[in-house]
mmCIF file of C-alpha atoms in Angstrom:
data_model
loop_
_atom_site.group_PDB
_atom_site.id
_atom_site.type_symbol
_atom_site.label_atom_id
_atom_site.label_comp_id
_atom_site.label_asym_id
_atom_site.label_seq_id
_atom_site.Cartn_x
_atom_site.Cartn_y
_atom_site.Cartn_z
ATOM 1 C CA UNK O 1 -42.849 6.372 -26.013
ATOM 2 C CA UNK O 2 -40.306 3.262 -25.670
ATOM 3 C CA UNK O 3 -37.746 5.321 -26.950
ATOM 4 C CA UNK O 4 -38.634 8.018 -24.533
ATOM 5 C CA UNK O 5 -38.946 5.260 -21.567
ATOM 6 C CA UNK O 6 -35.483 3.691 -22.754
ATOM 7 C CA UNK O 7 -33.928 7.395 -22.387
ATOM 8 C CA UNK O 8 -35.355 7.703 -18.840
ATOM 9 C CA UNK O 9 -34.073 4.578 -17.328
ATOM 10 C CA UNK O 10 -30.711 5.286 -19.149
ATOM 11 C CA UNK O 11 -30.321 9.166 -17.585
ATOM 12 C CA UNK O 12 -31.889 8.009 -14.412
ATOM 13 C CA UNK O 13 -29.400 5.165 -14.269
ATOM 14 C CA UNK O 14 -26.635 7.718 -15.180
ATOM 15 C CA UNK O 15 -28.038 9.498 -11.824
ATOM 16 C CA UNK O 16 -27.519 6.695 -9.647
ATOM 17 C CA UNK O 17 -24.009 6.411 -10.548
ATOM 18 C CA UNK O 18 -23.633 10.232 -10.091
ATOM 19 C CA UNK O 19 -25.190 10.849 -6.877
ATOM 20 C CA UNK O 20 -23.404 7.637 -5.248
ATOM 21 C CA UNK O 21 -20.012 9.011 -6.475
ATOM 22 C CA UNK O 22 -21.273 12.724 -4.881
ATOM 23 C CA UNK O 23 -22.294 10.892 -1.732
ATOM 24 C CA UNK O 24 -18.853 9.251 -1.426
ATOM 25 C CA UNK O 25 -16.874 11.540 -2.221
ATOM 26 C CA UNK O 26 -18.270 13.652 0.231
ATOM 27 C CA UNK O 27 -18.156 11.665 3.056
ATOM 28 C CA UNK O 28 -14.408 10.230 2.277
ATOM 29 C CA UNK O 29 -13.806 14.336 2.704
ATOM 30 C CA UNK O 30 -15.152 14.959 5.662
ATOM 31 C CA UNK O 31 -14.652 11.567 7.326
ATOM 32 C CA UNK O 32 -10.642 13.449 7.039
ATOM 33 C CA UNK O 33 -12.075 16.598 8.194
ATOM 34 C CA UNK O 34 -10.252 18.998 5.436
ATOM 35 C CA UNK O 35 -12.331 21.303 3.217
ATOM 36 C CA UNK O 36 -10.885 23.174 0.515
ATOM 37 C CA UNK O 37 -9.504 26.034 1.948
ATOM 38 C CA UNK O 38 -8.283 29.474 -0.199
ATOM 39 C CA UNK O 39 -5.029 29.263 0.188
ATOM 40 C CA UNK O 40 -2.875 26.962 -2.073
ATOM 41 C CA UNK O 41 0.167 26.227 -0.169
ATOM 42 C CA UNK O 42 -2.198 25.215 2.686
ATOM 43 C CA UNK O 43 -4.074 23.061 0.482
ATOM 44 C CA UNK O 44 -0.807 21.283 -1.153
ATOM 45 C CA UNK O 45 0.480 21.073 2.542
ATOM 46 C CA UNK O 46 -2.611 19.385 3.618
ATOM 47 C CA UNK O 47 -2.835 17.033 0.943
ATOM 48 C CA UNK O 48 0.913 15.476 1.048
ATOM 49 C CA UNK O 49 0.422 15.209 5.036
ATOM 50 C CA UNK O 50 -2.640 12.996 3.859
ATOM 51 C CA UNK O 51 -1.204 11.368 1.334
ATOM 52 C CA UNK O 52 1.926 10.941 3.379
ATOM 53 C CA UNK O 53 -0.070 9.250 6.565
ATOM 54 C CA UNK O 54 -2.250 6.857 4.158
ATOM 55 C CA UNK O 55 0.992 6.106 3.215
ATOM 56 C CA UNK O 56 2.309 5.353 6.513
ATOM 57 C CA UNK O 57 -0.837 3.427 7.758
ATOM 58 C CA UNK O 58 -0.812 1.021 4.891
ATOM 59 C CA UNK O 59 2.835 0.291 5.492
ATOM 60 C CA UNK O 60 2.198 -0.447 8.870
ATOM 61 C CA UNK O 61 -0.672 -2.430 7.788
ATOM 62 C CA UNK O 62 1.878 -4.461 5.547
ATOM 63 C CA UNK O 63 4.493 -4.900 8.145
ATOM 64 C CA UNK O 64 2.103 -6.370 10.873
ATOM 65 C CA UNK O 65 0.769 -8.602 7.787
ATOM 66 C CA UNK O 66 4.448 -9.556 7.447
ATOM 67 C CA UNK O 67 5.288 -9.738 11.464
ATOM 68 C CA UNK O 68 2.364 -12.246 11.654
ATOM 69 C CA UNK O 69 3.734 -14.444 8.462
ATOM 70 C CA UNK O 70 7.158 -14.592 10.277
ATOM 71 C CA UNK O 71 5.526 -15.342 13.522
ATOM 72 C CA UNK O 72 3.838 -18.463 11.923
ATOM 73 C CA UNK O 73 6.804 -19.890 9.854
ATOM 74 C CA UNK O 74 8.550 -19.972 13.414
ATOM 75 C CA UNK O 75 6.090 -21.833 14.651
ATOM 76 C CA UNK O 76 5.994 -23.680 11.757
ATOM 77 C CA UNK O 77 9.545 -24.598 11.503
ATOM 78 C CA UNK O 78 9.991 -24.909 15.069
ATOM 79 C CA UNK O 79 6.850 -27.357 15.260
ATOM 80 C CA UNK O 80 8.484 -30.156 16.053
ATOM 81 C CA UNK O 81 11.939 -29.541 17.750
ATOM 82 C CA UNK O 82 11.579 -29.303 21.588
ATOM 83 C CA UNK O 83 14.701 -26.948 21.581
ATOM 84 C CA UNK O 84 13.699 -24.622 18.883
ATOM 85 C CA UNK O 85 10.581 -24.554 20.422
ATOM 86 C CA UNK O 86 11.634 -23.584 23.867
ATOM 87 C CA UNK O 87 13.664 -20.991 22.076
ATOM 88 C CA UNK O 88 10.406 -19.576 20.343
ATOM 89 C CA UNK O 89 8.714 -19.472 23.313
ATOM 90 C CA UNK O 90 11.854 -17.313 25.140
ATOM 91 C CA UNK O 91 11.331 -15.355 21.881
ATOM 92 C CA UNK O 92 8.006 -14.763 22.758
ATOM 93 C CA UNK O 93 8.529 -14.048 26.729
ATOM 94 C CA UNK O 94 11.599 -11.495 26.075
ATOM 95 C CA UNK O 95 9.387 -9.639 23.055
ATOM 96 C CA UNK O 96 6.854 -8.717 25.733
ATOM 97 C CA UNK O 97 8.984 -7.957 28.288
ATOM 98 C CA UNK O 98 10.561 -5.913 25.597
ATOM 99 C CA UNK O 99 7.234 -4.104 24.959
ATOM 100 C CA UNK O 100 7.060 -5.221 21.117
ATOM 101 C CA UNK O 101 3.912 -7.206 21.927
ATOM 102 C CA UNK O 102 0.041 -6.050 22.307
ATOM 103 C CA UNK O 103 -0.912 -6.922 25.873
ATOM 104 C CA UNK O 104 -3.468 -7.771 27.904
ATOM 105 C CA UNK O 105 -4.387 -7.745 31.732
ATOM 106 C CA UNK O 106 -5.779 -6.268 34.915
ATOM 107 C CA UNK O 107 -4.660 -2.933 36.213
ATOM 108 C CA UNK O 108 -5.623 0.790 36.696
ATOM 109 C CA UNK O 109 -6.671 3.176 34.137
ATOM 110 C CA UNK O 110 -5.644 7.075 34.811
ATOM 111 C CA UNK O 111 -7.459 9.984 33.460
ATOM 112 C CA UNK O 112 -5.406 13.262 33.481
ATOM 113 C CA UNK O 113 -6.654 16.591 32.628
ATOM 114 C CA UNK O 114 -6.173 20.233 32.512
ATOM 115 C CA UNK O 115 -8.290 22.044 34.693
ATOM 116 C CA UNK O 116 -10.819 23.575 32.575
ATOM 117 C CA UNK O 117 -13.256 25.652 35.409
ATOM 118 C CA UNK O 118 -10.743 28.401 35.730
ATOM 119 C CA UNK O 119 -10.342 31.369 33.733
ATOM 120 C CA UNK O 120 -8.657 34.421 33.918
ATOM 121 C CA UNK O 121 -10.940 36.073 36.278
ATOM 122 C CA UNK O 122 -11.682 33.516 38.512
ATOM 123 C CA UNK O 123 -8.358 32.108 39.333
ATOM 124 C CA UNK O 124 -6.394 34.020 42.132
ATOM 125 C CA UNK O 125 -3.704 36.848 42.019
ATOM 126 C CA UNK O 126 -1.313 34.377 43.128
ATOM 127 C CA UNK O 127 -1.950 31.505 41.679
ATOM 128 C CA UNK O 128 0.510 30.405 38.223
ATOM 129 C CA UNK O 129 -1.722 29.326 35.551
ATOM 130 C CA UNK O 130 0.844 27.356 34.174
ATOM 131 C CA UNK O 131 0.088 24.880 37.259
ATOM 132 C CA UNK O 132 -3.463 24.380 35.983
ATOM 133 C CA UNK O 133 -2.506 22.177 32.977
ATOM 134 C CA UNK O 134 -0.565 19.073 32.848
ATOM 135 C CA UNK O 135 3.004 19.106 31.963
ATOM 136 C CA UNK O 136 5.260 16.404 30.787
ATOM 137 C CA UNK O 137 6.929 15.896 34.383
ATOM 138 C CA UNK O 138 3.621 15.230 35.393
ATOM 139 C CA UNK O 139 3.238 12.093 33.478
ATOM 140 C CA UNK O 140 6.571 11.436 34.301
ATOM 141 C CA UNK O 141 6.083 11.451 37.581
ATOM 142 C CA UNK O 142 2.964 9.362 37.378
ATOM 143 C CA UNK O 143 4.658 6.780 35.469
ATOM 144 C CA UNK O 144 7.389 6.444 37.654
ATOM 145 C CA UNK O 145 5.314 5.571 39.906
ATOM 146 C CA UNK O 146 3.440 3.316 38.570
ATOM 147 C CA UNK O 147 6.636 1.603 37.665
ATOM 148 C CA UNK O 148 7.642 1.564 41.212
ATOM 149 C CA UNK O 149 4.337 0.223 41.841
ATOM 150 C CA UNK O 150 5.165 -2.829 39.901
ATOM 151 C CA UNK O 151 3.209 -1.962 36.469
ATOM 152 C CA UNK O 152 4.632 -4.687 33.982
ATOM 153 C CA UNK O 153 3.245 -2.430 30.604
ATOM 154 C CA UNK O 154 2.221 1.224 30.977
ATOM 155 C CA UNK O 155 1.066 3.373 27.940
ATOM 156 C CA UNK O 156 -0.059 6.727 27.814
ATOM 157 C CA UNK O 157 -2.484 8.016 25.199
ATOM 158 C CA UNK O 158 -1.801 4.536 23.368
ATOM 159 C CA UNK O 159 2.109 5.131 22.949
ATOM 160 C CA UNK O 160 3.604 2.140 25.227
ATOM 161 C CA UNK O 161 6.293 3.386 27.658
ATOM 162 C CA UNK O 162 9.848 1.385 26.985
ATOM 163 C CA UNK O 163 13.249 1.443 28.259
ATOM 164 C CA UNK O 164 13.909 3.416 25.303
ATOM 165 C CA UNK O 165 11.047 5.879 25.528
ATOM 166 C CA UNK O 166 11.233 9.703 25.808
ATOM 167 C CA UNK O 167 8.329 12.086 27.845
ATOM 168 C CA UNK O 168 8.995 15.607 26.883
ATOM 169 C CA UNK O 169 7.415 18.782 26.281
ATOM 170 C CA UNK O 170 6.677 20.205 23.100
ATOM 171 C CA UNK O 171 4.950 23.630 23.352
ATOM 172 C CA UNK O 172 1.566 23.024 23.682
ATOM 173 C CA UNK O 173 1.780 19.237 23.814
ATOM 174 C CA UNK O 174 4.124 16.654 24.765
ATOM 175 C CA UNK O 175 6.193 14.167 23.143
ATOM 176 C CA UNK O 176 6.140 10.343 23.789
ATOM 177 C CA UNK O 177 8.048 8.300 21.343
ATOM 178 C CA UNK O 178 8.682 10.545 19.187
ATOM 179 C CA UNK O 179 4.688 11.063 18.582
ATOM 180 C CA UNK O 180 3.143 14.112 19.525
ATOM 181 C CA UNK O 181 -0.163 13.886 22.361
ATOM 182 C CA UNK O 182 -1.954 16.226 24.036
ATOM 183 C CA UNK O 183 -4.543 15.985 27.338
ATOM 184 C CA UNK O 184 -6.391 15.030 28.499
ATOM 185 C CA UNK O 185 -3.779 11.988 28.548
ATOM 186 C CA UNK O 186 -5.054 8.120 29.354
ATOM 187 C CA UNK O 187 -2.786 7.002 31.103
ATOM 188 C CA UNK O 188 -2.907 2.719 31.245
ATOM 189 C CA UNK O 189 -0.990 0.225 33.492
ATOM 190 C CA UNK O 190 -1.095 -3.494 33.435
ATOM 191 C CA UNK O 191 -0.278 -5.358 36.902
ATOM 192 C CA UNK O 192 -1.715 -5.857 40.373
ATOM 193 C CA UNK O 193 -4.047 -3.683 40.965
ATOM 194 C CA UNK O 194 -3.902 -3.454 44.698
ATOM 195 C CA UNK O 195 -0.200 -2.592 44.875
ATOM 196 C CA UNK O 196 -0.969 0.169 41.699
ATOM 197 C CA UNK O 197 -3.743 1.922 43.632
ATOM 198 C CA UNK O 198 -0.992 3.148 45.898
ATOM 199 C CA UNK O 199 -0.527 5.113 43.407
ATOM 200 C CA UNK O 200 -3.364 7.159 44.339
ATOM 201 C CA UNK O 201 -2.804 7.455 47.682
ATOM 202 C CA UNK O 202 -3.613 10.467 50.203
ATOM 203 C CA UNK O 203 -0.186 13.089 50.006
ATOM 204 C CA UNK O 204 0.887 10.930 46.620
ATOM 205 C CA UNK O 205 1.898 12.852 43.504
ATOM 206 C CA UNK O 206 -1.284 11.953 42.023
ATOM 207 C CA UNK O 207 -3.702 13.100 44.648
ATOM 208 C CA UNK O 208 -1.433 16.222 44.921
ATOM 209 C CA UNK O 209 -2.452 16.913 41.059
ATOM 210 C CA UNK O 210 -5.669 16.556 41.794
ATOM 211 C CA UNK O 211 -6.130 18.450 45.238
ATOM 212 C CA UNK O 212 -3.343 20.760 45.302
ATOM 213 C CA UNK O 213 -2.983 21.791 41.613
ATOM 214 C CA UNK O 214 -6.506 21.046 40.832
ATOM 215 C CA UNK O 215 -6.267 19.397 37.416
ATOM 216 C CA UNK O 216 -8.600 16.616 36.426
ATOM 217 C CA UNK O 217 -7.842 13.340 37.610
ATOM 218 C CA UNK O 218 -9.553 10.335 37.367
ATOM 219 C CA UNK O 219 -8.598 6.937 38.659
ATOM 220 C CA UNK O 220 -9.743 3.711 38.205
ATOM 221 C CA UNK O 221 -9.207 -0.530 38.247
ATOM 222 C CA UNK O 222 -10.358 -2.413 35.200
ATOM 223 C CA UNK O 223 -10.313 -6.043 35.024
ATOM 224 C CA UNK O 224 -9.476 -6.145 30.991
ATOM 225 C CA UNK O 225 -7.097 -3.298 29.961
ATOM 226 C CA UNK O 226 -5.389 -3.798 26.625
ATOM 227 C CA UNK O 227 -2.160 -1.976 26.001
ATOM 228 C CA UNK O 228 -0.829 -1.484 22.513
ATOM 229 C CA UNK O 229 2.960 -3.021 21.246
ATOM 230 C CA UNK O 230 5.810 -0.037 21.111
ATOM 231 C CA UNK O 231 6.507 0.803 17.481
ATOM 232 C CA UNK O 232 9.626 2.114 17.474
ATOM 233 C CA UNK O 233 12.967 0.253 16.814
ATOM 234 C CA UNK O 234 15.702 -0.296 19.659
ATOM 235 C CA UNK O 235 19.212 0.206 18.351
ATOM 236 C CA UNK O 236 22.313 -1.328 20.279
ATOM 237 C CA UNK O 237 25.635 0.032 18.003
ATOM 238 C CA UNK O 238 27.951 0.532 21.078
ATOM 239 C CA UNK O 239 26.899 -0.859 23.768
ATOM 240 C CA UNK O 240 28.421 -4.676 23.644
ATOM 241 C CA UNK O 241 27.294 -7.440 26.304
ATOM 242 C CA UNK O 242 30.175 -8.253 28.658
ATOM 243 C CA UNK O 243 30.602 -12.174 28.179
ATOM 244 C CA UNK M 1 -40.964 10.966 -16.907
ATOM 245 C CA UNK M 2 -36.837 12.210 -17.308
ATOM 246 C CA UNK M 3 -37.525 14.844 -14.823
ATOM 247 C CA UNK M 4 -39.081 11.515 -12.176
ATOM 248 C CA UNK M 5 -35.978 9.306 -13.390
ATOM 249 C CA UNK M 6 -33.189 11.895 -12.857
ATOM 250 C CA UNK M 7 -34.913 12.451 -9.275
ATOM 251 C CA UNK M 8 -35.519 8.639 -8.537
ATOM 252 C CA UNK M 9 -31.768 8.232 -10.117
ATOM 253 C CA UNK M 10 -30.234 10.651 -7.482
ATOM 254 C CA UNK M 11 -32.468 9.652 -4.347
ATOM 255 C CA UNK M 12 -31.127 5.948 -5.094
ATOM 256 C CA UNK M 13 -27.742 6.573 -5.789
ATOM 257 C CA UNK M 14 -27.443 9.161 -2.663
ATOM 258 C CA UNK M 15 -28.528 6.323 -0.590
ATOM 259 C CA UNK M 16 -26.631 3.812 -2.003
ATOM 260 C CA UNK M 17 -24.010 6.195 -1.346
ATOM 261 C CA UNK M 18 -24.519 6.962 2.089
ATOM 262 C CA UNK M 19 -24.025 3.243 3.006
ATOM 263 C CA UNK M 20 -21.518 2.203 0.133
ATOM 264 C CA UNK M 21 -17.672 2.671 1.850
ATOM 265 C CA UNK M 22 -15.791 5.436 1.520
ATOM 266 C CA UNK M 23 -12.318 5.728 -0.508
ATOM 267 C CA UNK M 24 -9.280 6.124 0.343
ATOM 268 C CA UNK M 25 -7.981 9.946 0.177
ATOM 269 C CA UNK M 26 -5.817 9.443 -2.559
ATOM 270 C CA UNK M 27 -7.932 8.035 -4.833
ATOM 271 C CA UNK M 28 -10.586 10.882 -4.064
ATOM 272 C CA UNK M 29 -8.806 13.181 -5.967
ATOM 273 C CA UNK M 30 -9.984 10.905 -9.383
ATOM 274 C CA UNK M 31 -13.710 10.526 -8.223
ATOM 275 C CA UNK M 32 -14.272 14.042 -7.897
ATOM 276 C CA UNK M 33 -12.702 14.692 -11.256
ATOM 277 C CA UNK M 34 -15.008 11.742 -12.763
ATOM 278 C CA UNK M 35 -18.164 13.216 -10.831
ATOM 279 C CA UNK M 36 -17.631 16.464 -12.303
ATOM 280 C CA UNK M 37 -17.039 14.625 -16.202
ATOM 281 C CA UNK M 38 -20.094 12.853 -15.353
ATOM 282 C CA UNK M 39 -22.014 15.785 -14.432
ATOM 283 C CA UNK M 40 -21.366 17.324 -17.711
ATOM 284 C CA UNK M 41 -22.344 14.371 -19.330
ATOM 285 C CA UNK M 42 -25.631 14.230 -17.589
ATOM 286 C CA UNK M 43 -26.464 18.194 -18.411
ATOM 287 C CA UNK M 44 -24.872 17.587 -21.970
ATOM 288 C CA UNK M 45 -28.035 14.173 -22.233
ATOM 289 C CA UNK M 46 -30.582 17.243 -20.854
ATOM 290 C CA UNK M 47 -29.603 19.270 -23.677
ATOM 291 C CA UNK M 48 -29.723 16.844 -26.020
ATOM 292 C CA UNK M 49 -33.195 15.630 -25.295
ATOM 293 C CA UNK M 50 -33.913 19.223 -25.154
ATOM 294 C CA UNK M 51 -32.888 19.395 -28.759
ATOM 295 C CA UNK M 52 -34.409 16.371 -29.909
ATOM 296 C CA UNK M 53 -30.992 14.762 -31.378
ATOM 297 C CA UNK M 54 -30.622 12.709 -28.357
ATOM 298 C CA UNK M 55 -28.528 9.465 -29.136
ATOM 299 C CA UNK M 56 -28.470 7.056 -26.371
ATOM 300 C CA UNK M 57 -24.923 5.141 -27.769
ATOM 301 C CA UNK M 58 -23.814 8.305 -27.623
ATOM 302 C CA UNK M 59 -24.813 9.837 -24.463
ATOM 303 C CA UNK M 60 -23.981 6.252 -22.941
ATOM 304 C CA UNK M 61 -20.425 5.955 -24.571
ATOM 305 C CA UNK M 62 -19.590 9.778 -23.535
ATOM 306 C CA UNK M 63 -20.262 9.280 -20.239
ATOM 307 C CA UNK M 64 -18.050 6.660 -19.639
ATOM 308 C CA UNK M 65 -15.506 7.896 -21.872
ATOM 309 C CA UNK M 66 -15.252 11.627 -20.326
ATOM 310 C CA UNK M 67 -15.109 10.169 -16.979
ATOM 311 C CA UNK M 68 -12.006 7.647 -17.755
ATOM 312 C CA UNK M 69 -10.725 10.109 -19.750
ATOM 313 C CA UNK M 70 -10.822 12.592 -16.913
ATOM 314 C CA UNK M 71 -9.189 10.089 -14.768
ATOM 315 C CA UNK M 72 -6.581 9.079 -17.217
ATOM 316 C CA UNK M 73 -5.283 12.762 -17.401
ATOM 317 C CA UNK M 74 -5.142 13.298 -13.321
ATOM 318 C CA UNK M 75 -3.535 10.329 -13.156
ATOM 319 C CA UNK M 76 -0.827 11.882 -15.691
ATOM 320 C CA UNK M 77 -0.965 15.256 -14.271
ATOM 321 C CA UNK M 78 0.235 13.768 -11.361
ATOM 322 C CA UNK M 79 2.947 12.024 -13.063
ATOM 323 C CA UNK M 80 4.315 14.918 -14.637
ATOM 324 C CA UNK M 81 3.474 16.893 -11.639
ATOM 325 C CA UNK M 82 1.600 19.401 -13.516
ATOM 326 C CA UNK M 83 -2.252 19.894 -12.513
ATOM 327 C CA UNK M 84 -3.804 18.797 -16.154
ATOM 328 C CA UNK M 85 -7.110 17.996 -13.829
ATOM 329 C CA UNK M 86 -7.813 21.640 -13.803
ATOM 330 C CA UNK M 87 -7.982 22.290 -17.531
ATOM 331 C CA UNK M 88 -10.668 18.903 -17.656
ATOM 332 C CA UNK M 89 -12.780 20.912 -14.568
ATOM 333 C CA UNK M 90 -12.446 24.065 -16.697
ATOM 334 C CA UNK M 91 -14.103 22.383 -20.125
ATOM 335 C CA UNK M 92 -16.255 20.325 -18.083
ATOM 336 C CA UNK M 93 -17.696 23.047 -16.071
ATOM 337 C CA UNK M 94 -17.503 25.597 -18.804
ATOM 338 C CA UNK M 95 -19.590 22.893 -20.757
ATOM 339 C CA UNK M 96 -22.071 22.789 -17.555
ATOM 340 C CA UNK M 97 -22.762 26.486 -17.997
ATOM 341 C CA UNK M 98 -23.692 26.076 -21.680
ATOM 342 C CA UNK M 99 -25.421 23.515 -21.397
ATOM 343 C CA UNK M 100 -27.657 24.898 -18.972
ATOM 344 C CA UNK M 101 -28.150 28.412 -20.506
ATOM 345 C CA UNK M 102 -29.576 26.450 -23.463
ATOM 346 C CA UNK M 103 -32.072 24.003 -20.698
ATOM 347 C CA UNK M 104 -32.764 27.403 -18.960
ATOM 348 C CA UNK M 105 -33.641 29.351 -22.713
ATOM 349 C CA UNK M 106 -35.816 26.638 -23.378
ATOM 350 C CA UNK M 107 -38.013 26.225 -19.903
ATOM 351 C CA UNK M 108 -38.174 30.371 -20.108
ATOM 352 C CA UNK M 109 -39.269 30.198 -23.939
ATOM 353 C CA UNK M 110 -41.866 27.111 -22.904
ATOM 354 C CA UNK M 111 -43.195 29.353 -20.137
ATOM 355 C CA UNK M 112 -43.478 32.834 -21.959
ATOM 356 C CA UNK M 113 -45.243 30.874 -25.134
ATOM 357 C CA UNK M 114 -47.984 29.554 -22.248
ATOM 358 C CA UNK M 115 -48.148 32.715 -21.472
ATOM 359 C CA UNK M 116 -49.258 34.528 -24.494
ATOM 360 C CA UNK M 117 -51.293 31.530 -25.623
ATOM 361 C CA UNK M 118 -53.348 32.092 -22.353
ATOM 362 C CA UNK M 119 -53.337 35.833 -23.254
ATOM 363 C CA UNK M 120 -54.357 35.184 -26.687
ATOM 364 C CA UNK M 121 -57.114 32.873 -25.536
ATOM 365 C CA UNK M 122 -58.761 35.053 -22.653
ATOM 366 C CA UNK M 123 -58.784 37.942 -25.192
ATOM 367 C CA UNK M 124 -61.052 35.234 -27.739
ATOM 368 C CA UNK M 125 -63.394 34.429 -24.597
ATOM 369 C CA UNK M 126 -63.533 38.054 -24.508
ATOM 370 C CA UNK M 127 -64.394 38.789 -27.552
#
């Protein structure tokens, strides 16, 4: 009977081990959202994409790790040198200005989506249902005028808008930075938010979205909007500074 | 009392489960390969008991060793870019199959001898 007891304990122990692993497993799998699927190229295909971004986000991972290790030997070795410290802190000013920072502030938040009530049968003989969805000269529009409106850090869908950055369309969705998004598109601005609500205004691009071409728009201020750093590199090669 | 512990085992290892965190993708490739060779091993300890010449060094020993083992060659597979994972998920699950055709013969056997004993002893009270 101990014998017997001892086995129990040992296969049920076995268990524990085996269902835990199951239960893992299975969740890591569909905390991806891929399944098995029949065909093998697809499957191959679907595993070096997800190989390929784990990749990618441990990198990143690293190089903030890194970015924050440089960040504190500056301060470190700039501690206690009133000029190397002033230059730290213009370090610090022109990286945000740059974009190259996380930031955070007061400003409007922008919600921009396709219209979804119409359908074939309901929308009119006339009307282009290529209006009914957003486009990228829409959010090109929209930032532009947030910019004129004085927004100090936009982003949209997360990707921060630069000098450097690029809004263009890409079939179904559109390209910011070189990073594929599609709607509905959150667009955020950092900066006074009673000049930015003129953004909204009656006859403005964005109200024309929204009553003319009858997309989804929704616009509102928010006292604590964080926007994201840009990720991308800037390049100068040719273009030399005239002093 | 093995049929209670390999249900208590899998309730408390399912929940531990459920809360423990989850791996990254590429190692999930190994701890499916190491569930299956685990699998085996439990179905191979079944069949064992089944047969009376269960050894628990053994059972314990293979069921670490089939699962490193398994891992070890996925690992190398994907090394020398070949998939050596799927001959280890052929033997293991081949192994599975056997395994339980002989727990299935036995429970079938163990039933149809009830059975005719009941048979047997109705037909006595009978007589």
């Amino acid at each position: 009977m101990n014998n017997k007891n001892k086995i129990s304990l040992v296969i049920g122990g076995m268990c524990i081990l085996l269902s835990c692993g199951i239960a893992i497993q299975v969740r890591t799998i569909t905390g991806i959202g891929s399944t098995t699927g029949s065909n093998n190229t697809e499957n191959t295909l679907r595993d070096s994409v997800l190989r390929t971004k784990e990749d990618y986000d441990n990198l990143y991972e690293d190089l903030d790790k890194a970015e924050k290790l440089l960040e504190q030997e500056r301060n470190n070795a700039t501690e206690n040198n009133t000029e190397l410290s002033e230059l730290q802190e213009e370090i610090k000013t022109k990286n945000t200005q740059l974009g190259l920072t996380d930031v955070t502030g007061k400003g409007v938040i922008i919600e921009l989506d396709d219209n979804h009530s119409v359908s074939a049968n309901s929308i009119g003989l006339l009307t282009d249902p290529n209006s009914m969805i957003v486009h990228d000269s829409d959010i090109l529009y929209v930032v532009n005028e947030l910019k004129n409106a004085g927004a100090e850090a936009i982003s949209v869908n997360d990707q921060r808008i630069v000098a450097n950055t690029v809004i263009e369309c890409d079939g179904s969705v559109i390209k910011i930075n070189g990073v594929k998004v599609g709607a509905p598109f959150t667009i955020k601005a950092i900066g006074m938010p009673e000049t930015l609500k003129n953004v909204y205004r009656t006859q403005g691009y964005l109200w024309n979205l929204k009553y003319y071409y009858l997309l989804e728009v929704d616009f509102q201020t928010s006292e604590n909007i964080t926007i994201p750093k840009y990720t991308g590199t800037y390049k100068f090669e040719y273009a030399q500074a005239n002093n | 009392m093995i049929i209670i512990a390999i249900i208590l085992g899998c309730v408390i290892g399912a929940i531990i489960g459920v809360n423990a965190p989850i791996i990254p993708y590429t190692y999930s490739t190994f701890l499916a390969i190491a569930v299956v060779a685990a699998l085996d091993s439990v179905f191979g300890g079944i069949t064992s008991v089944i047969k009376k010449n269960f050894d628990l060094t053994i059972f314990i020993t293979g069921f670490f060793c089939n699962s490193i083992l398994s891992i070890a060659l996925t690992y190398l597979g994907q090394r020398l870019n070949i998939d050596i994972y799927l001959a280890a998920l052929v033997v293991f699950v081949g192994r599975m199959f056997t395994n339980l055709t002989i727990i299935r013969r036995y429970y079938v056997d163990l039933w149809k001898s009830k059975i005719t004993q009941k048979v047997k002893s109705g037909k006595k009270a009978e007589e």
